[in-house]
Short mmCIF file of C-alpha atoms and ligand atoms in Angstrom, two decimals:
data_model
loop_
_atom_site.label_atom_id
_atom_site.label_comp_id
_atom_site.label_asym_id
_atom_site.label_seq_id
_atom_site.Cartn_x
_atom_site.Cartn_y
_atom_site.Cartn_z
CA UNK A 4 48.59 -21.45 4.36
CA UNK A 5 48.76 -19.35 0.90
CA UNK A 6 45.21 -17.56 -0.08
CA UNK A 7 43.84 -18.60 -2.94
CA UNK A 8 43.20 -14.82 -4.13
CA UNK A 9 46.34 -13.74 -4.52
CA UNK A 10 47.66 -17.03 -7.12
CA UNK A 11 46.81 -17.26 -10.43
CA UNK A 12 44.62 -20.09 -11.05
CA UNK A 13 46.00 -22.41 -13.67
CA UNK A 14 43.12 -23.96 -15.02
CA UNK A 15 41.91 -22.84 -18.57
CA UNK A 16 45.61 -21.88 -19.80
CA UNK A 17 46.71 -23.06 -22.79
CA UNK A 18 50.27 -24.24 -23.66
CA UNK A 19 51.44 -21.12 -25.10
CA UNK A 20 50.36 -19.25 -21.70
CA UNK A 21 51.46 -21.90 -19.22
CA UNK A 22 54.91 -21.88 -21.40
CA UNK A 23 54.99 -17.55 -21.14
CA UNK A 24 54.79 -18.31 -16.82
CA UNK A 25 57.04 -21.05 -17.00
CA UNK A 26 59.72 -18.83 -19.01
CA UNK A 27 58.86 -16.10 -16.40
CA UNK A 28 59.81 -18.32 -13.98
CA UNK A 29 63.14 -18.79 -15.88
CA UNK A 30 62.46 -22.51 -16.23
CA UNK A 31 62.91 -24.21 -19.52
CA UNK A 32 60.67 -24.89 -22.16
CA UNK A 33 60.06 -28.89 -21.49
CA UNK A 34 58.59 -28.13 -18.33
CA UNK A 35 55.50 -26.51 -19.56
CA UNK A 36 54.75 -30.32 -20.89
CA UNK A 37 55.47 -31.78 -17.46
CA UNK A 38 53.13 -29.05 -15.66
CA UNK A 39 50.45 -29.70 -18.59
CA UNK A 40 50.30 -33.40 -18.53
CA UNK A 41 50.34 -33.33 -14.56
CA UNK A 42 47.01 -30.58 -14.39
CA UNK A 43 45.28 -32.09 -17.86
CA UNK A 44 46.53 -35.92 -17.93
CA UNK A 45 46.65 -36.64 -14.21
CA UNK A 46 44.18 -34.18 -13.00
CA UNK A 47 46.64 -33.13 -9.97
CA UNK A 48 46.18 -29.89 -8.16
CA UNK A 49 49.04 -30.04 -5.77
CA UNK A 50 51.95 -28.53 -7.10
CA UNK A 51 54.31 -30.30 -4.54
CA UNK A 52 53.00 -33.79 -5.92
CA UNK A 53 54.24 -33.16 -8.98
CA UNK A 54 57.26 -35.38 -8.46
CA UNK A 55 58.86 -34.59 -11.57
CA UNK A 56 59.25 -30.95 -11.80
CA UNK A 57 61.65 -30.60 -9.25
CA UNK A 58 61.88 -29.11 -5.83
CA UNK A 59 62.55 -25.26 -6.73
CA UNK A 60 59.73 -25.04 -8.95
CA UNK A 61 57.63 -26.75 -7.40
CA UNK A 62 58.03 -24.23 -5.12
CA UNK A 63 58.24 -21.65 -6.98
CA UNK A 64 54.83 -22.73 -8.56
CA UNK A 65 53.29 -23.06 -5.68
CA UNK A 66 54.22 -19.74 -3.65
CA UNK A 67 52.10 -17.81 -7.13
CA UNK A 68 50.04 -20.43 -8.46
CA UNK A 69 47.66 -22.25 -7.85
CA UNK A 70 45.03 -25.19 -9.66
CA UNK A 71 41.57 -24.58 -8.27
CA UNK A 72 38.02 -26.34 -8.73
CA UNK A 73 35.13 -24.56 -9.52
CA UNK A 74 33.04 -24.40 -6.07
CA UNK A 75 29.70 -26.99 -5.65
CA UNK A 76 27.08 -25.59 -4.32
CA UNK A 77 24.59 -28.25 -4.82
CA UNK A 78 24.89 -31.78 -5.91
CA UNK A 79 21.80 -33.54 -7.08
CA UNK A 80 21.49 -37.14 -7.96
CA UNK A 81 18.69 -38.23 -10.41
CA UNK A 82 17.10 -41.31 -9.92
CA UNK A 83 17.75 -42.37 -13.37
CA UNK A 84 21.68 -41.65 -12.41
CA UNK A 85 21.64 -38.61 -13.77
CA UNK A 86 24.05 -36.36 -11.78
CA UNK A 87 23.61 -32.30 -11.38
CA UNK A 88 26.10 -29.88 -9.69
CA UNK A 89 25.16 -26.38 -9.42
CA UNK A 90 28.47 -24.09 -9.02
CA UNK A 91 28.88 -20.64 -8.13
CA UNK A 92 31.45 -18.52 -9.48
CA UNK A 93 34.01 -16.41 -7.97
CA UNK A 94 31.77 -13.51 -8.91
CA UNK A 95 28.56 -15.36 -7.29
CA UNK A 96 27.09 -16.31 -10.45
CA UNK A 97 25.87 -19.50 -10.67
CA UNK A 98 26.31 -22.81 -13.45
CA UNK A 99 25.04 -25.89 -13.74
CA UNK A 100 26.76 -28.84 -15.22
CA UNK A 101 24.75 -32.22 -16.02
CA UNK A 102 26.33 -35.79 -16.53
CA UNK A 103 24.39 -38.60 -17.99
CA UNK A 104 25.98 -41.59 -17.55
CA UNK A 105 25.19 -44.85 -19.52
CA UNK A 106 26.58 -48.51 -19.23
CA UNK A 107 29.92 -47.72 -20.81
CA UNK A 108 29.64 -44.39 -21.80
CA UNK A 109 28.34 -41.19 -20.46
CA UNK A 110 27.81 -37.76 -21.99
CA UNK A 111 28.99 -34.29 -20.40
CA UNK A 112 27.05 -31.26 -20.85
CA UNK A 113 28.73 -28.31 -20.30
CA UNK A 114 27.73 -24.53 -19.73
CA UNK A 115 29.01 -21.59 -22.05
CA UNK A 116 27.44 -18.83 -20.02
CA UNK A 117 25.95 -18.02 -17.18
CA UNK A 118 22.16 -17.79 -18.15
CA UNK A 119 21.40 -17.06 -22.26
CA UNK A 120 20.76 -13.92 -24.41
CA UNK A 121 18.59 -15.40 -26.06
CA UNK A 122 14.78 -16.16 -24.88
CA UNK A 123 13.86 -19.20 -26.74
CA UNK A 124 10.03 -19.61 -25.48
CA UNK A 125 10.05 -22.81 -24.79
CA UNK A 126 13.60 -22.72 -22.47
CA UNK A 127 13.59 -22.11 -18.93
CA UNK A 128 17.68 -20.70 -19.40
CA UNK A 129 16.47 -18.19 -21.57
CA UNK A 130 14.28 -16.59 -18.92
CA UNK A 131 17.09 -16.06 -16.95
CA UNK A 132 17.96 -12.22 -16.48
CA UNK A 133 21.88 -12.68 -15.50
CA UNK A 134 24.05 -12.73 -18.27
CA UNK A 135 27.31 -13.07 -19.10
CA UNK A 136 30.10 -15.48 -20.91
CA UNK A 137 32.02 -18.34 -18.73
CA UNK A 138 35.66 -18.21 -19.09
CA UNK A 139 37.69 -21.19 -20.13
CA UNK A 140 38.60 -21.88 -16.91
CA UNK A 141 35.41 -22.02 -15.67
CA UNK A 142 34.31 -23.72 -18.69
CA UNK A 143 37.10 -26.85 -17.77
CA UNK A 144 36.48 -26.57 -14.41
CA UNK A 145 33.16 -28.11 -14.84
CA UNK A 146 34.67 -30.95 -16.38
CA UNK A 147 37.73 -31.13 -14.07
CA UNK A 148 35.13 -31.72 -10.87
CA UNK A 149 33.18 -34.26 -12.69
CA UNK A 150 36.38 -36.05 -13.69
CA UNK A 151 37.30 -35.80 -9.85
CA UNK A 152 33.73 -37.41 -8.52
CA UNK A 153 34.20 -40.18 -11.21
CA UNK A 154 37.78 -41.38 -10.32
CA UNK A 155 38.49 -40.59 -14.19
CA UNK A 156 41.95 -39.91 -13.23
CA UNK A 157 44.51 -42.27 -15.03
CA UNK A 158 46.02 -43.00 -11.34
CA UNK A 159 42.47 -45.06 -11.27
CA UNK A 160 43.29 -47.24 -13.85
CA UNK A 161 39.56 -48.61 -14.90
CA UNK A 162 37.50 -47.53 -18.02
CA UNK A 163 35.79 -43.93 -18.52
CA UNK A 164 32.57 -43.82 -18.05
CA UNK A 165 32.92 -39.95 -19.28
CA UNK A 166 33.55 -39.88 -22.82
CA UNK A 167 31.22 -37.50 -24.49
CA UNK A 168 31.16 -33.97 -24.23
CA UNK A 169 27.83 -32.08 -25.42
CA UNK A 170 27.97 -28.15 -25.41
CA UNK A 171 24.27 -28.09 -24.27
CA UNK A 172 23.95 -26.40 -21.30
CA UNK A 173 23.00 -23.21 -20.30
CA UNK A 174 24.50 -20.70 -23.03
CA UNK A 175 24.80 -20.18 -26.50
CA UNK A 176 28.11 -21.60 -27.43
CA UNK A 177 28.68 -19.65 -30.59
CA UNK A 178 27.83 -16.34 -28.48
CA UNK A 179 31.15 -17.73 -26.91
CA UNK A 180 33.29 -19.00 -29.64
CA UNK A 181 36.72 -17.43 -28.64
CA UNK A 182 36.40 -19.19 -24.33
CA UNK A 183 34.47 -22.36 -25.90
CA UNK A 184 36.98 -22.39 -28.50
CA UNK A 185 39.99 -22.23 -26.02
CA UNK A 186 38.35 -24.85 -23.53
CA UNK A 187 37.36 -27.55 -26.33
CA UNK A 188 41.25 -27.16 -27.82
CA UNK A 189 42.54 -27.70 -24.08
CA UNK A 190 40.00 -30.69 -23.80
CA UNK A 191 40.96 -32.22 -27.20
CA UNK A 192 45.09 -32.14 -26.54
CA UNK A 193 46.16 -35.49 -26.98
CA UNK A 194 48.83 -35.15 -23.81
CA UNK A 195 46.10 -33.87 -21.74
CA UNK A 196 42.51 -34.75 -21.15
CA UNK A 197 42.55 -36.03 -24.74
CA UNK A 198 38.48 -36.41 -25.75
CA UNK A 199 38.35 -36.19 -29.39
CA UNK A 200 36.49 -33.85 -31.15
CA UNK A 201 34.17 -37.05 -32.96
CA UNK A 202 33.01 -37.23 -29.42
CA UNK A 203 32.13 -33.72 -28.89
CA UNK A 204 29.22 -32.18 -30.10
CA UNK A 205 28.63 -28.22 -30.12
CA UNK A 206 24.67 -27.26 -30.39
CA UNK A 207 23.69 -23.91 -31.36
CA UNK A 208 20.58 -22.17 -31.87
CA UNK A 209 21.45 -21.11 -34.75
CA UNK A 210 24.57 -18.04 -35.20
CA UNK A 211 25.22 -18.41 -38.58
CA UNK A 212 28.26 -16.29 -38.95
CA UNK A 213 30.13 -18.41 -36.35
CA UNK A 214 28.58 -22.33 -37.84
CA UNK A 215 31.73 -21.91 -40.32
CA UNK A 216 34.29 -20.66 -38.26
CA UNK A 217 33.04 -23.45 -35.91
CA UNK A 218 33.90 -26.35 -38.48
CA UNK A 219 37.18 -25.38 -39.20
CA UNK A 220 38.93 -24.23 -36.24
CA UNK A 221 37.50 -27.09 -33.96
CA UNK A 222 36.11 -29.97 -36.27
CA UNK A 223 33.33 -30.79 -33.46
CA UNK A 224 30.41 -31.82 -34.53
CA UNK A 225 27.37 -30.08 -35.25
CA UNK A 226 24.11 -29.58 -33.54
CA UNK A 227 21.08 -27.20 -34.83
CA UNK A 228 18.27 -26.09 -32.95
CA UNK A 229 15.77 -26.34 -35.77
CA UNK A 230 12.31 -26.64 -33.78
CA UNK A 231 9.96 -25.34 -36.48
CA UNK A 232 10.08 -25.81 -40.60
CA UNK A 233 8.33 -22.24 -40.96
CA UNK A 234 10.08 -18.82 -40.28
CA UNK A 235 6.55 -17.20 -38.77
CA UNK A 236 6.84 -19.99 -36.01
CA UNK A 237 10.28 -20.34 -35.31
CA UNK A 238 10.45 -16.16 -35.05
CA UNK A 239 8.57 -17.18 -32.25
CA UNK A 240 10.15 -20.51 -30.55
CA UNK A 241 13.79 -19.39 -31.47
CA UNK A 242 13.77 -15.48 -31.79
CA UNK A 243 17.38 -15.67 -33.42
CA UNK A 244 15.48 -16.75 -36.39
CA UNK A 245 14.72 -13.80 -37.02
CA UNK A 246 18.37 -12.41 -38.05
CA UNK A 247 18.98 -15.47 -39.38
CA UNK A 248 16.06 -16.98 -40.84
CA UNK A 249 15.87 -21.21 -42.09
CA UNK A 250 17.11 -21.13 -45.60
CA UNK A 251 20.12 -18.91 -44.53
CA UNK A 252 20.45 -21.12 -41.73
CA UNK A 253 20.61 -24.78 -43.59
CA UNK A 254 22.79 -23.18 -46.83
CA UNK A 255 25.39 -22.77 -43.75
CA UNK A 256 24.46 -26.26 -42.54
CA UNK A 257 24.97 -27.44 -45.97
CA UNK A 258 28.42 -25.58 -46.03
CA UNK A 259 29.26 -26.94 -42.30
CA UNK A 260 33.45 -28.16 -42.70
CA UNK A 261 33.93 -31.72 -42.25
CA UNK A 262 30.41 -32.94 -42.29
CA UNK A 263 29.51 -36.53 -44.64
CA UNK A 264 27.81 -39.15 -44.66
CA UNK A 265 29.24 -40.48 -41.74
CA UNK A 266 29.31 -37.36 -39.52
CA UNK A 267 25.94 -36.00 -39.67
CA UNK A 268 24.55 -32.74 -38.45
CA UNK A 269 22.03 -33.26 -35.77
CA UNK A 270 19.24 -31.07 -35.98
CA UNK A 271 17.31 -30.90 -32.76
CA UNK A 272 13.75 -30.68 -32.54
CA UNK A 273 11.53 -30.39 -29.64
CA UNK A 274 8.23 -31.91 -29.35
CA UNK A 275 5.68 -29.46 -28.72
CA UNK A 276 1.79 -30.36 -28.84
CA UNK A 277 0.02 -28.82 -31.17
CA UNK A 278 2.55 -26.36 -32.13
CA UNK A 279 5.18 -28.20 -34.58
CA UNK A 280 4.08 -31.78 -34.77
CA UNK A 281 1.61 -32.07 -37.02
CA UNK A 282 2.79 -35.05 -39.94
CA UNK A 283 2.57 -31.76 -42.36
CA UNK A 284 5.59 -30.61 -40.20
CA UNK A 285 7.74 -33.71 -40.40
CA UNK A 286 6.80 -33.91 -44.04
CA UNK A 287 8.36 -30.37 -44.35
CA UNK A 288 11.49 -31.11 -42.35
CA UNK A 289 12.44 -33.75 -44.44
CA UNK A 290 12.08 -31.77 -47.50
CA UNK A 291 14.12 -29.18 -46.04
CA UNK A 292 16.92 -31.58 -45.61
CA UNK A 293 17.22 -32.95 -48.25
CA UNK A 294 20.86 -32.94 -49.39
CA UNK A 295 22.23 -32.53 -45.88
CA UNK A 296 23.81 -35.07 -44.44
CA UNK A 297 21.68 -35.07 -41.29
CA UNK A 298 20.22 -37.08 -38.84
CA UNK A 299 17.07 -35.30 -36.21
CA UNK A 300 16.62 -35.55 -32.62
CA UNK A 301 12.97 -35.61 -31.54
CA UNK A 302 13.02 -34.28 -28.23
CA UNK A 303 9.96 -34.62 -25.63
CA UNK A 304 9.58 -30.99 -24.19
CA UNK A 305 10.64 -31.02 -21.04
CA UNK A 306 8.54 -28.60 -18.69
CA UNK A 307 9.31 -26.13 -16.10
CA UNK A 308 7.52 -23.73 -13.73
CA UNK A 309 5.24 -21.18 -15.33
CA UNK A 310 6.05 -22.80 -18.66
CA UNK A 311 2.66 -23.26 -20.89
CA UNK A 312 3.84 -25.10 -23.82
CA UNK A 313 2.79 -28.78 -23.40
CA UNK A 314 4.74 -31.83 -25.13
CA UNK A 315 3.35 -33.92 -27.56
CA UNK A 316 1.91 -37.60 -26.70
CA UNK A 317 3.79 -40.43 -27.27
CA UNK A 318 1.79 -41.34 -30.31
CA UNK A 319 2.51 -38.36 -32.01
CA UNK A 320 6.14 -38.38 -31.64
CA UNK A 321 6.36 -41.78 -32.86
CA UNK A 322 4.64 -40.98 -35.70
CA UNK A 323 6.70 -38.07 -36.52
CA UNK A 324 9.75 -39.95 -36.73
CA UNK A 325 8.01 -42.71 -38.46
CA UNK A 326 7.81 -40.22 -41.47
CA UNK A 327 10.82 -38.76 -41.12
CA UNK A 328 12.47 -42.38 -41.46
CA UNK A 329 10.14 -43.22 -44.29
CA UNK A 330 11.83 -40.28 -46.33
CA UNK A 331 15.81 -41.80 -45.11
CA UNK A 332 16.41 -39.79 -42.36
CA UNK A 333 17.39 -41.09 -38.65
CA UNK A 334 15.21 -39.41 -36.21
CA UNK A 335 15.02 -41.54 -32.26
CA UNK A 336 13.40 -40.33 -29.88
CA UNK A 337 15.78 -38.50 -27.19
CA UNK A 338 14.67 -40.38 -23.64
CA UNK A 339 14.70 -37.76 -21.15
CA UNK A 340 16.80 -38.03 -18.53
CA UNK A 341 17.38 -36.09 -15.14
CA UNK A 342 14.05 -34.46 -15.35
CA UNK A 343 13.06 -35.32 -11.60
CA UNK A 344 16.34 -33.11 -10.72
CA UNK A 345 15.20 -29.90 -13.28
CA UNK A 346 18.13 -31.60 -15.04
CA UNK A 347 17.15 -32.46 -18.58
CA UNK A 348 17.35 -29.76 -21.63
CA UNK A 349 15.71 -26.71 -21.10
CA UNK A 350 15.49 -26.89 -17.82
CA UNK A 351 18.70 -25.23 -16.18
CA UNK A 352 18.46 -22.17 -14.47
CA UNK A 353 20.50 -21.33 -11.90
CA UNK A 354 18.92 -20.90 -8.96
CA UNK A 355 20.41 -17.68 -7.04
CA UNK A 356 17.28 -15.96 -6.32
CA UNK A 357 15.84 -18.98 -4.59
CA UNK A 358 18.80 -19.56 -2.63
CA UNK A 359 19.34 -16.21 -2.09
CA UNK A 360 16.49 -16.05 -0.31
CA UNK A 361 17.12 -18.47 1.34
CA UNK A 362 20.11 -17.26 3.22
CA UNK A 363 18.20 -14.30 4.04
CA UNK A 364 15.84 -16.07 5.91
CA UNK A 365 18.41 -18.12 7.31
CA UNK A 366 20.05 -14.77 8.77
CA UNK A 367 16.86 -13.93 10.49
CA UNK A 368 16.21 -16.62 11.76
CA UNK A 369 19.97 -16.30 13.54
CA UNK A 370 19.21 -13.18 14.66
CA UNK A 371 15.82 -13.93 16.22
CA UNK A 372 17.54 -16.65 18.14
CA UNK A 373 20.16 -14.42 19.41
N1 SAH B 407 21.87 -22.74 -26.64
C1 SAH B 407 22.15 -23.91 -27.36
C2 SAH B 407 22.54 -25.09 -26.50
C3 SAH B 407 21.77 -25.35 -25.24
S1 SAH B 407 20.16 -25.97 -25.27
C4 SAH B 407 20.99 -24.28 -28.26
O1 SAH B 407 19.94 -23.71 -28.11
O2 SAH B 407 21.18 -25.12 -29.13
C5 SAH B 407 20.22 -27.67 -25.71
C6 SAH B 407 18.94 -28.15 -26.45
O3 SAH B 407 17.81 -28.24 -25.57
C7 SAH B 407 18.54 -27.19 -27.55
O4 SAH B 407 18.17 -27.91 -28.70
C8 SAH B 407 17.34 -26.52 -26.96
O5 SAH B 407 16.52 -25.95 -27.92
C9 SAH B 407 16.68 -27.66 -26.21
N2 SAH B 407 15.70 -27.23 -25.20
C10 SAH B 407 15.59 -26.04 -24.59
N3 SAH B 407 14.55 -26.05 -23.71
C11 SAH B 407 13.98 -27.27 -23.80
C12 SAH B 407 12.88 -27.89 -23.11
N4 SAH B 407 12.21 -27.25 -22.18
N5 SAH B 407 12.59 -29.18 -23.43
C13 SAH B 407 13.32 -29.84 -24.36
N6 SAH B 407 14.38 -29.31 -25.01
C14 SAH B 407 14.71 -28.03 -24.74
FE1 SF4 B 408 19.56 -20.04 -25.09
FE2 SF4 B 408 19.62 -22.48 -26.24
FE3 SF4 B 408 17.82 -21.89 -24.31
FE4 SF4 B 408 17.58 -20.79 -26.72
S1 SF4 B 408 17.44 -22.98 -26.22
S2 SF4 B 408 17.37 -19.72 -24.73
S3 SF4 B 408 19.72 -20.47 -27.28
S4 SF4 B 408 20.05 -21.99 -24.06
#
């Protein structure tokens, strides 16, 4: 049996670097297509059932190589179908990856890093001390086992229930561009996994230097985490607003490549009691939009432990997005889902401490026993 440590793990390379290997390999050029639709199209990770690259490289493949899965640690099931995996890392960081599946559709929402940078008050990620950006590999990888549990394989033959891919979960994407950027082009190749980039939707906080850059070299759409219509408050909910405040914010939303009528910005905003959702708030978003082709998610805050913030009733929410559609803009109410599993926004955090702790216990227990 060949370890796993010593092979390069093929997952998150893109043509040009699974061409360089094959060339190394002294194999021709139309075999990096072969090897790519095999790992992207057909989701394989046995190089010696890849019937048509031939015997020698096969085995060639396989003696340095090798296509590995991101390792589950947890796998949580919502009761609302909502499906959580927690992974850990090579380096024993942990990630969590949340699928919400609907009747004939279902939405991915992927991780960008492990914990966040930024401490958003209201976000349970952002209290998270461990920091640090997920590879592309490890970025696909979360996509690759979720394929795997579904059967999305073509080999299965029936319909996709994943066909959405939301850059909303733990991480600030645009902290990430160049991995994020590198995963979403693998994810969008038409010969591979082949989601389109109308069906994938990047949210950020709010890095205005990278909202551009965003547009053009991926052509995803667009989500803001607006929260608050007045620079004193969202200093406070979204501390990034403070290097770059709302007006220098929305002139890059205004500017965002590719955007119209028909492929709105979605500007996120979570419903907090008391804090933003008064009707002289929603009458003050709207006004700030104006001329943007946007549409506005009302999120209910989701809570978490320790968390003070409380979300807004019913009542209020609908009558926030009642005003916001009286002045032409689209605003539903986001139904949460997952939130029995600590899997609905906000609320990832990976859970190594607890678990750690967990082990420990479990190791003393062992040794009272011996
Ligand atoms: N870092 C990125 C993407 C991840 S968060 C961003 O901030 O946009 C995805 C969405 O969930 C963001 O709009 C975020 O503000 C929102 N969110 C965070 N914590 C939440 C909570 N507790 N309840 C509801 N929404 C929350
Ligand atoms: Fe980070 Fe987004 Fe959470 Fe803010 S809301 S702390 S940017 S993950």
């Amino acid at each position: 049996m060949l370890d796993n440590k010593s092979r390069i793990n093929l997952i998150g390379y893109s043509r040009q670097e699974l061409k360089a290997e094959i060339t190394k390999l002294g194999e021709k050029d139309f075999r990096t297509k072969q090897l790519w639709h095999w790992m992207y199209h057909k989701g394989e990770t046995d190089f010696n059932k890849m019937s048509s690259l031939g015997k020698s490289l096969r085995k060639k493949l396989d003696s340095s190589y090798v296509i590995l899965r991101p390792k589950i640690v947890t796998e949580q099931l919502s009761k609302d179908t909502t499906h959580k995996w927690l992974f850990r890392t090579e380096d024993n960081n942990e990630i969590e990856t949340v699928f919400i599946p609907e009747e004939d559709r279902g939405a991915l929402c992927l991780s960008s890093q492990v914990g966040c940078t930024l401490t958003c008050s209201f976000c349970h990620t952002g209290t998270q001390k461990l920091v640090r950006n997920l590879s592309a590999a490890e970025i696909i990888g979360q996509m690759m086992v979720v394929r795997d549990a579904y059967g999305e394989w073509p080999s299965n033959g029936h319909d996709r229930k994943l066909t959405n891919i939301v850059m909303m979960g733990m991480g600030e994407p645009l902290y990430n561009f160049e991995q994020v950027a590198k995963a979403l082009k693998i994810i969008m190749d038409e010969e591979g996994i082949s989601i389109s980039r109308r069906r994938i939707t990047l949210s950020t906080s709010g890095v205005v230097p990278l909202i551009e850059r965003c547009g053009e070299e991926l052509g995803v759409g667009l989500a803001v985490s607006l929260h608050a219509v007045r620079d004193e408050l969202r200093d406070i909910l979204v501390p990034i607003n403070k290097k770059y405040p709302i007006k220098v914010l929305l002139k890059a939303c205004r500017k965002y490549p590719g955007s119209s009528n028909a492929r709105r910005i979605t500007f996120e905003y979570v419903m907090l009691n008391g804090i933003n959702d008064s009707a002289s708030d929603a009458k003050e978003l709207a006004r700030l939009l104006e001329g943007i082709p946007a549409k506005i998610n009302l999120i209910p805050f989701n809570k978490w432990p320790g968390v003070e913030y409380e979300c807004s009733s019913h009542h209020t929410i609908k009558q926030f997005s009642e005003i916001l559609n009286e002045r032409g803009l689209s605003a539903p109410i986001r139904m949460p889902r997952g939130r029995d599993i600590m899997a609905a926004c906000g609320q990832l955090k990976s859970e190594s401490q607890a678990i750690r702790k967990y082990s420990e216990r479990d190791k003393l227990n062992i040794s009272v026993t011996n």
